[in-house]
Amino acid sequence: MVENTESESRKLLGRLREAMAGDDAGQARLDKITQLIADSMGTEVCSIYLFRDEETLELCATEGLNRESVHQTRMRVGEGLVGRVARTGKVINTPDAPSARGFRYMPETGEERFSSFLGIPIQRLGEMMGVLVVQSKETREYSSDAVYALEVVAMVIAEMTELGAFVGEGSAMSPLHQQSVILKGITAQEGAAEGNIWLHEPRVVVTNPIADDPHRELERLQEAVDELRVGVDKMLQVSGADKEQAQVLETYRMFANSKGWMRRMEEDIARGLSAEAAVEKEQSLARGRMAQVQDAYLRERLSDLDDLSNRLLRILTGQGKDTGAELPENPILVARNIGPAELLEYGRKLKGIVLEEGSVGSHAAIVARALAIPLVVRAARITTEGLNGDHVLVDGDQGVVHLRPDDPVVSAFRDKIAMQAQAQERYASIRDKPAITSDGQRINLVMNAGLMADLPSLDNSGAEGVGLFRTELQFLVRNKMPKRSELVALYQRVLEAAHGKRVVFRTLDIGSDKVLPYMKPQDEPNPALGWRAIRVGLDKPGVMRMQLQALIRAANGGPLTVMFPFVAQFEEYRLAREEVNKTIEREKRLGHILPSSLEVGAMLETPSLGFAPLKFFEEVDFLSIGGNDLKQFFFAADRENERVRKRYDTLNVSFLSFIERIVERCDISGTPLSFCGEDAGRPIEAVCLAAMGIRTLSMRPASIGPVKSLLMRVDLGELRKIISDARHRGDQTVRPAVMQYLRGL
Ligand code: PEP
Ligand code: MG
């Protein structure tokens, strides 16, 4: 039976290839394909529907339905059986279409005469491109072998569509990769950038999906897999001691030796596909599955498989990373995803970044922020739509990407960039001035940092110091635990760059969204509420001690400021402080020079700490409100969850009342207080926090200009009264009242 289908589909593919090799172009070529499929399958109808736009499918060719309906009949995704195949990506095989769920009768096609229906998705690497349909009068369910043969054909059609094989005469299809497209993603770093696409992973194009010598193709596949295995084994030997990396490579090796993976590809080749098309078919399947699985571990493995398929395709096609192409002018990096280390390698050369996956809290986003490069994440289809060198506009403020934009869009966008440049000039002119409000209140503006790439901002942003140095970023961008001596050198560089300005080093804040690649992940149902930050530090103090030692040594007899993250109760602070004292004693015994002064503070990130005994406020040297976490726990709304993230306003009266309470308690105990969450860098939120009594705001360097500029114009006393009136009126948020005041300035 399989023998039979193998030769069936090989025959069909062989005829398809002949059709492609002929002189026909555009519509004629598409028509010919439907004819020969109908003929080979012994069905009355074969039709090809392709996407007209994201939401609409169009009948592009048919054998058996009314010819007049070609390019006339359209349907929305999800509509009718064809629309359902396009939406779900799943085959529909029914002997009685008119009574199947969702059947939609389209009189212009005359299809009511047909009973059986087989709809196959046309997709390439997980991207839906259209639907291939066969129908017949006879009530029959198509055999699984017939389904398989058509799936292979659908894949070849997808490849041909990508290659532009149906473009041209008869305007069957407009060429791909030429129209302007707007892609909506999510903002991960604000800013606007114009430039040209640089694909991080160059697209591999399969130009020969069909092959007529399966033996030769099997040999090619085998040779490529052997080369891949040797490559993976070599990487394993080189990586030697690095256990975690070795585990990833082991997974690769497992796939590379996996019988199931190989067998499926061999079967595809036996049925007429070329070696590279067989690999790509497997990759498509893996991507389809990846979109559906929730389990993080399984997703990782599927993504390993995706990576492995890419390597194999590069070996087979000879296309790859080293294509010799040069980074274009004003490069905009486009990738499905990218790791922090790879992104750092590109560094400030990039004008913008667009990722198909990724998240606001991802490591790549952290790096992009440090480099102040506009970043849009979750921009679906960017890697399939965009080609190397394509003109692109990245609107990091709106989370929108304009690919191959039209002239009016380009000129509007350039106006926006020019306005931003003007604003930057304004900010530069006040850079060295103190932030003093119109009623004479002095606000201390400091910056958040964590990477070496942040350090130049200490001078050029006007920051008065570093209010939050996220030490975990250095741990996150590496693939193994840094050594103590490396940390000493690193912290020394930070202190040198600060030229005596105060730097608040926060000890490791790992867990939750910050998982070190070389540490065993905890299987926790609720990681944000789990074993993280100071909880890890106190339970397993080895790394914390090493870090404290490195900080003391880096201070080299100068002042040192340390802050513990995520302190939820007094006792945790006491224990952490004891660790600091013990480390100081140990360093003294070892003969190291001790810091001239030492401040040990805590981050207030859980509501509980706001209600800690006054004694805590007296003992702690300073407090910094970590608004990102505090807000997520105050409103019980995940900071990473797009659905709920923006649901509760920072200017909500309940949250401001809580901030007010913290300020009052700090005033009583004389505890210095700052705010270092993202809201400190948003001008409207920042002036309200200042009005509530916060005198130190720590933010991204790029936010210092805009925040200072607004602070210098407001009267905090007046603003405080406006906020207070709004609260007494019972407003849910003080934002409208504050906005009205600001508009009147
Ligand atoms: C915060 O929670 O507000 C904070 C500054 O820390 P992080 O964003 O690193 O969790
Ligand atoms: Mg935090």
Coordinates of C-alpha atoms and ligand atoms in Angstrom, one line a residue, residues 468 470 472 506 509 513-514 532-533 565-566 603-605 625-630 632-633 639 676-677, ligand 2:
L468 CA 19.7 50.6 41.0
R470 CA 20.8 45.1 38.7
E472 CA 21.9 39.7 38.0
R506 CA 21.4 45.3 44.3
D509 CA 17.6 39.1 42.0
D513 CA 11.3 36.0 35.2
K514 CA 15.0 36.0 35.6
R532 CA 13.5 34.1 44.1
A533 CA 15.8 37.0 45.0
P565 CA 15.8 42.7 46.6
F566 CA 12.4 41.4 47.4
M603 CA 13.8 47.0 48.2
L604 CA 10.2 47.5 49.1
E605 CA 8.5 45.2 46.5
I625 CA 10.4 51.0 46.2
G626 CA 10.5 48.5 43.4
G627 CA 7.3 49.7 41.7
N628 CA 7.3 47.0 39.0
D629 CA 6.9 44.2 41.6
L630 CA 5.1 46.2 44.2
Q632 CA 2.0 43.5 40.5
F633 CA 1.5 42.3 44.0
R639 CA 3.7 42.4 35.2
C676 CA 13.2 52.6 41.1
G677 CA 10.5 50.9 39.1
Ligands
MG2 MG 11.7 43.7 41.3

